């Protein structure tokens, strides 16, 4: 009997490639089409809020103790980074599926420098909008699959270029705020 040193590779659960191709074709046929994301946020007290998205459990946000929260769940900036990580992972999975690359591992590590010396406008430093919020975002992607490293890097870079959340963070977006009726 001969011993083998073979390792079985387990791949991540795939998405529906045919459905992806149909979705892509619909985008090519109507490139100006837009969807709408809706969230309803309700403050619970102190700095803890619940954001309702469709029929899902609420996304709960708090602040850490040093920012006068109860540190019970992630802070708003951490939730924003998690949205970026989620969007990038969706995009990487979609591009890999499109290119017929099977992924066995995908992990995204994100960190950002955030400025809030203005104390949310409650008497802190006199700051301009560009001096507040994320000042730099760093993303590292750990990816493995049935393609060479160069092909995996190309998938990551392509997904980054087309990521809706990454582009929301990179580009100025028209923004309005008003009192509800």
PDB file of C-alpha atoms in Angstrom:
ATOM      1  CA  UNK A   1       0.000   0.000   0.000  1.00  0.00           C
ATOM      2  CA  UNK A   2       1.401   3.390  -1.007  1.00  0.00           C
ATOM      3  CA  UNK A   3       0.836   6.444   1.140  1.00  0.00           C
ATOM      4  CA  UNK A   4      -0.133   9.610  -0.711  1.00  0.00           C
ATOM      5  CA  UNK A   5       0.337  13.180   0.333  1.00  0.00           C
ATOM      6  CA  UNK A   6      -2.673  14.498  -1.552  1.00  0.00           C
ATOM      7  CA  UNK A   7      -4.705  17.255   0.011  1.00  0.00           C
ATOM      8  CA  UNK A   8      -8.350  17.602  -0.866  1.00  0.00           C
ATOM      9  CA  UNK A   9      -9.388  21.167  -1.598  1.00  0.00           C
ATOM     10  CA  UNK A  10     -12.755  22.318  -0.356  1.00  0.00           C
ATOM     11  CA  UNK A  11     -14.207  25.191  -2.335  1.00  0.00           C
ATOM     12  CA  UNK A  12     -16.526  27.895  -1.081  1.00  0.00           C
ATOM     13  CA  UNK A  13     -20.193  27.444  -1.904  1.00  0.00           C
ATOM     14  CA  UNK A  14     -20.660  28.838  -5.438  1.00  0.00           C
ATOM     15  CA  UNK A  15     -23.222  31.305  -6.694  1.00  0.00           C
ATOM     16  CA  UNK A  16     -25.488  30.690  -9.696  1.00  0.00           C
ATOM     17  CA  UNK A  17     -23.262  31.516 -12.699  1.00  0.00           C
ATOM     18  CA  UNK A  18     -26.162  31.454 -15.170  1.00  0.00           C
ATOM     19  CA  UNK A  19     -28.112  33.865 -12.975  1.00  0.00           C
ATOM     20  CA  UNK A  20     -25.024  36.091 -12.736  1.00  0.00           C
ATOM     21  CA  UNK A  21     -24.691  36.157 -16.521  1.00  0.00           C
ATOM     22  CA  UNK A  22     -28.391  37.102 -16.903  1.00  0.00           C
ATOM     23  CA  UNK A  23     -27.991  39.869 -14.300  1.00  0.00           C
ATOM     24  CA  UNK A  24     -24.908  41.155 -16.168  1.00  0.00           C
ATOM     25  CA  UNK A  25     -26.797  41.093 -19.483  1.00  0.00           C
ATOM     26  CA  UNK A  26     -29.629  43.132 -17.941  1.00  0.00           C
ATOM     27  CA  UNK A  27     -27.041  45.708 -16.845  1.00  0.00           C
ATOM     28  CA  UNK A  28     -25.551  45.872 -20.352  1.00  0.00           C
ATOM     29  CA  UNK A  29     -29.045  46.291 -21.833  1.00  0.00           C
ATOM     30  CA  UNK A  30     -29.948  49.107 -19.419  1.00  0.00           C
ATOM     31  CA  UNK A  31     -26.747  50.614 -17.962  1.00  0.00           C
ATOM     32  CA  UNK A  32     -28.599  53.550 -16.343  1.00  0.00           C
ATOM     33  CA  UNK A  33     -30.848  51.282 -14.246  1.00  0.00           C
ATOM     34  CA  UNK A  34     -30.543  51.873 -10.500  1.00  0.00           C
ATOM     35  CA  UNK A  35     -31.765  50.042  -7.451  1.00  0.00           C
ATOM     36  CA  UNK A  36     -32.715  51.628  -4.148  1.00  0.00           C
ATOM     37  CA  UNK A  37     -31.399  50.670  -0.704  1.00  0.00           C
ATOM     38  CA  UNK A  38     -33.623  51.656   2.207  1.00  0.00           C
ATOM     39  CA  UNK A  39     -32.858  51.662   5.928  1.00  0.00           C
ATOM     40  CA  UNK A  40     -34.928  52.936   8.875  1.00  0.00           C
ATOM     41  CA  UNK A  41     -32.815  53.813  11.922  1.00  0.00           C
ATOM     42  CA  UNK A  42     -34.321  54.255  15.403  1.00  0.00           C
ATOM     43  CA  UNK A  43     -32.272  55.613  18.309  1.00  0.00           C
ATOM     44  CA  UNK A  44     -32.629  53.467  21.434  1.00  0.00           C
ATOM     45  CA  UNK A  45     -30.828  55.723  23.900  1.00  0.00           C
ATOM     46  CA  UNK A  46     -27.302  56.851  24.625  1.00  0.00           C
ATOM     47  CA  UNK A  47     -25.500  56.084  21.327  1.00  0.00           C
ATOM     48  CA  UNK A  48     -27.212  52.766  20.584  1.00  0.00           C
ATOM     49  CA  UNK A  49     -29.428  52.587  17.490  1.00  0.00           C
ATOM     50  CA  UNK A  50     -31.252  49.904  15.532  1.00  0.00           C
ATOM     51  CA  UNK A  51     -31.343  50.083  11.741  1.00  0.00           C
ATOM     52  CA  UNK A  52     -34.089  48.092  10.076  1.00  0.00           C
ATOM     53  CA  UNK A  53     -33.360  46.739   6.609  1.00  0.00           C
ATOM     54  CA  UNK A  54     -36.289  44.964   4.977  1.00  0.00           C
ATOM     55  CA  UNK A  55     -37.500  42.027   7.037  1.00  0.00           C
ATOM     56  CA  UNK A  56     -34.083  41.250   8.540  1.00  0.00           C
ATOM     57  CA  UNK A  57     -33.036  41.532  12.165  1.00  0.00           C
ATOM     58  CA  UNK A  58     -31.924  45.083  12.902  1.00  0.00           C
ATOM     59  CA  UNK A  59     -28.337  46.157  12.472  1.00  0.00           C
ATOM     60  CA  UNK A  60     -27.407  47.429  15.923  1.00  0.00           C
ATOM     61  CA  UNK A  61     -24.845  50.206  16.312  1.00  0.00           C
ATOM     62  CA  UNK A  62     -23.217  51.599  19.446  1.00  0.00           C
ATOM     63  CA  UNK A  63     -20.089  53.528  20.334  1.00  0.00           C
ATOM     64  CA  UNK A  64     -17.167  52.357  22.450  1.00  0.00           C
ATOM     65  CA  UNK A  65     -16.879  53.399  26.071  1.00  0.00           C
ATOM     66  CA  UNK A  66     -14.306  56.127  25.342  1.00  0.00           C
ATOM     67  CA  UNK A  67     -16.877  57.724  23.011  1.00  0.00           C
ATOM     68  CA  UNK A  68     -19.660  57.571  25.622  1.00  0.00           C
ATOM     69  CA  UNK A  69     -21.346  54.473  24.278  1.00  0.00           C
ATOM     70  CA  UNK A  70     -21.899  51.152  25.994  1.00  0.00           C
ATOM     71  CA  UNK A  71     -19.588  49.192  23.644  1.00  0.00           C
ATOM     72  CA  UNK A  72     -22.241  46.495  23.172  1.00  0.00           C
ATOM     73  CA  UNK A  73     -21.918  46.168  19.373  1.00  0.00           C
ATOM     74  CA  UNK A  74     -19.816  47.686  16.565  1.00  0.00           C
ATOM     75  CA  UNK A  75     -19.476  51.433  16.084  1.00  0.00           C
ATOM     76  CA  UNK A  76     -20.841  53.178  12.957  1.00  0.00           C
ATOM     77  CA  UNK A  77     -17.418  53.345  11.279  1.00  0.00           C
ATOM     78  CA  UNK A  78     -16.914  49.635  11.887  1.00  0.00           C
ATOM     79  CA  UNK A  79     -20.306  48.931  10.336  1.00  0.00           C
ATOM     80  CA  UNK A  80     -19.288  51.044   7.311  1.00  0.00           C
ATOM     81  CA  UNK A  81     -16.071  49.021   6.985  1.00  0.00           C
ATOM     82  CA  UNK A  82     -18.045  45.796   7.289  1.00  0.00           C
ATOM     83  CA  UNK A  83     -20.265  46.995   4.424  1.00  0.00           C
ATOM     84  CA  UNK A  84     -17.123  47.572   2.358  1.00  0.00           C
ATOM     85  CA  UNK A  85     -15.772  44.122   3.254  1.00  0.00           C
ATOM     86  CA  UNK A  86     -19.095  42.537   2.376  1.00  0.00           C
ATOM     87  CA  UNK A  87     -19.334  44.361  -0.937  1.00  0.00           C
ATOM     88  CA  UNK A  88     -15.763  43.484  -1.906  1.00  0.00           C
ATOM     89  CA  UNK A  89     -16.309  39.830  -1.020  1.00  0.00           C
ATOM     90  CA  UNK A  90     -19.485  39.760  -3.140  1.00  0.00           C
ATOM     91  CA  UNK A  91     -17.647  41.384  -6.046  1.00  0.00           C
ATOM     92  CA  UNK A  92     -14.643  39.075  -5.780  1.00  0.00           C
ATOM     93  CA  UNK A  93     -16.946  36.049  -5.690  1.00  0.00           C
ATOM     94  CA  UNK A  94     -18.901  37.344  -8.713  1.00  0.00           C
ATOM     95  CA  UNK A  95     -15.775  38.074 -10.775  1.00  0.00           C
ATOM     96  CA  UNK A  96     -14.239  34.720  -9.854  1.00  0.00           C
ATOM     97  CA  UNK A  97     -17.481  32.984 -10.846  1.00  0.00           C
ATOM     98  CA  UNK A  98     -17.587  34.901 -14.131  1.00  0.00           C
ATOM     99  CA  UNK A  99     -13.972  33.918 -14.857  1.00  0.00           C
ATOM    100  CA  UNK A 100     -14.723  30.327 -13.806  1.00  0.00           C
ATOM    101  CA  UNK A 101     -12.241  30.388 -10.915  1.00  0.00           C
ATOM    102  CA  UNK A 102     -13.252  28.331  -7.890  1.00  0.00           C
ATOM    103  CA  UNK A 103     -12.338  29.957  -4.571  1.00  0.00           C
ATOM    104  CA  UNK A 104     -11.350  27.902  -1.545  1.00  0.00           C
ATOM    105  CA  UNK A 105     -10.694  30.819   0.802  1.00  0.00           C
ATOM    106  CA  UNK A 106     -11.624  34.485   0.907  1.00  0.00           C
ATOM    107  CA  UNK A 107     -10.972  36.720   3.891  1.00  0.00           C
ATOM    108  CA  UNK A 108     -10.847  40.509   3.893  1.00  0.00           C
ATOM    109  CA  UNK A 109      -9.069  42.546   6.548  1.00  0.00           C
ATOM    110  CA  UNK A 110      -9.979  46.237   6.720  1.00  0.00           C
ATOM    111  CA  UNK A 111      -8.821  49.126   8.857  1.00  0.00           C
ATOM    112  CA  UNK A 112      -9.267  52.853   8.558  1.00  0.00           C
ATOM    113  CA  UNK A 113      -8.047  56.040  10.165  1.00  0.00           C
ATOM    114  CA  UNK A 114     -11.066  58.030  11.283  1.00  0.00           C
ATOM    115  CA  UNK A 115     -11.222  61.638  12.412  1.00  0.00           C
ATOM    116  CA  UNK A 116     -13.799  62.891  14.881  1.00  0.00           C
ATOM    117  CA  UNK A 117     -12.017  65.683  16.722  1.00  0.00           C
ATOM    118  CA  UNK A 118     -15.072  67.826  15.997  1.00  0.00           C
ATOM    119  CA  UNK A 119     -16.969  65.601  18.494  1.00  0.00           C
ATOM    120  CA  UNK A 120     -19.812  65.198  15.982  1.00  0.00           C
ATOM    121  CA  UNK A 121     -20.142  68.989  15.878  1.00  0.00           C
ATOM    122  CA  UNK A 122     -20.905  69.166  19.588  1.00  0.00           C
ATOM    123  CA  UNK A 123     -18.246  71.679  20.590  1.00  0.00           C
ATOM    124  CA  UNK A 124     -15.076  69.928  19.409  1.00  0.00           C
ATOM    125  CA  UNK A 125     -12.393  71.190  17.038  1.00  0.00           C
ATOM    126  CA  UNK A 126     -13.400  73.445  14.161  1.00  0.00           C
ATOM    127  CA  UNK A 127     -13.131  71.045  11.195  1.00  0.00           C
ATOM    128  CA  UNK A 128     -14.155  70.910   7.549  1.00  0.00           C
ATOM    129  CA  UNK A 129     -16.046  67.846   6.234  1.00  0.00           C
ATOM    130  CA  UNK A 130     -12.955  66.587   4.390  1.00  0.00           C
ATOM    131  CA  UNK A 131     -11.079  66.476   7.727  1.00  0.00           C
ATOM    132  CA  UNK A 132     -13.652  64.206   9.371  1.00  0.00           C
ATOM    133  CA  UNK A 133     -14.616  60.609   8.816  1.00  0.00           C
ATOM    134  CA  UNK A 134     -12.349  58.089   7.157  1.00  0.00           C
ATOM    135  CA  UNK A 135      -9.032  59.653   6.249  1.00  0.00           C
ATOM    136  CA  UNK A 136      -7.460  56.454   4.881  1.00  0.00           C
ATOM    137  CA  UNK A 137      -8.772  52.937   4.316  1.00  0.00           C
ATOM    138  CA  UNK A 138      -6.511  49.906   4.012  1.00  0.00           C
ATOM    139  CA  UNK A 139      -7.752  46.559   2.708  1.00  0.00           C
ATOM    140  CA  UNK A 140      -5.861  43.265   2.593  1.00  0.00           C
ATOM    141  CA  UNK A 141      -7.394  40.284   0.820  1.00  0.00           C
ATOM    142  CA  UNK A 142      -6.491  36.700   1.638  1.00  0.00           C
ATOM    143  CA  UNK A 143      -7.665  34.669  -1.346  1.00  0.00           C
ATOM    144  CA  UNK A 144      -7.041  31.127  -2.483  1.00  0.00           C
ATOM    145  CA  UNK A 145      -8.486  29.197  -5.387  1.00  0.00           C
ATOM    146  CA  UNK A 146      -7.772  27.129  -8.443  1.00  0.00           C
ATOM    147  CA  UNK A 147      -5.923  29.918 -10.248  1.00  0.00           C
ATOM    148  CA  UNK A 148      -2.407  31.382  -9.995  1.00  0.00           C
ATOM    149  CA  UNK A 149      -1.744  34.306  -7.651  1.00  0.00           C
ATOM    150  CA  UNK A 150      -1.618  36.774 -10.575  1.00  0.00           C
ATOM    151  CA  UNK A 151      -5.097  35.732 -11.717  1.00  0.00           C
ATOM    152  CA  UNK A 152      -6.460  35.984  -8.175  1.00  0.00           C
ATOM    153  CA  UNK A 153      -4.941  39.470  -7.827  1.00  0.00           C
ATOM    154  CA  UNK A 154      -6.542  40.500 -11.124  1.00  0.00           C
ATOM    155  CA  UNK A 155      -9.912  39.296  -9.795  1.00  0.00           C
ATOM    156  CA  UNK A 156      -9.473  41.336  -6.601  1.00  0.00           C
ATOM    157  CA  UNK A 157      -8.425  44.485  -8.474  1.00  0.00           C
ATOM    158  CA  UNK A 158     -11.308  44.154 -10.955  1.00  0.00           C
ATOM    159  CA  UNK A 159     -13.841  43.658  -8.146  1.00  0.00           C
ATOM    160  CA  UNK A 160     -12.428  46.680  -6.296  1.00  0.00           C
ATOM    161  CA  UNK A 161     -12.795  48.869  -9.403  1.00  0.00           C
ATOM    162  CA  UNK A 162     -16.466  47.925  -9.760  1.00  0.00           C
ATOM    163  CA  UNK A 163     -17.436  47.738  -6.058  1.00  0.00           C
ATOM    164  CA  UNK A 164     -20.493  49.958  -5.366  1.00  0.00           C
ATOM    165  CA  UNK A 165     -19.519  50.482  -1.716  1.00  0.00           C
ATOM    166  CA  UNK A 166     -15.820  51.100  -2.467  1.00  0.00           C
ATOM    167  CA  UNK A 167     -16.827  53.630  -5.109  1.00  0.00           C
ATOM    168  CA  UNK A 168     -19.282  55.263  -2.692  1.00  0.00           C
ATOM    169  CA  UNK A 169     -16.395  55.750  -0.266  1.00  0.00           C
ATOM    170  CA  UNK A 170     -13.962  56.917  -2.965  1.00  0.00           C
ATOM    171  CA  UNK A 171     -16.197  59.322  -4.841  1.00  0.00           C
ATOM    172  CA  UNK A 172     -18.221  62.351  -3.815  1.00  0.00           C
ATOM    173  CA  UNK A 173     -21.915  61.451  -3.684  1.00  0.00           C
ATOM    174  CA  UNK A 174     -24.794  63.931  -3.774  1.00  0.00           C
ATOM    175  CA  UNK A 175     -26.173  63.986  -0.229  1.00  0.00           C
ATOM    176  CA  UNK A 176     -29.280  65.602   1.170  1.00  0.00           C
ATOM    177  CA  UNK A 177     -30.730  65.650   4.657  1.00  0.00           C
ATOM    178  CA  UNK A 178     -33.973  67.201   5.867  1.00  0.00           C
ATOM    179  CA  UNK A 179     -36.595  66.790   8.534  1.00  0.00           C
ATOM    180  CA  UNK A 180     -39.202  64.099   7.847  1.00  0.00           C
ATOM    181  CA  UNK A 181     -42.790  65.138   7.186  1.00  0.00           C
TER     182      UNK A 181
END
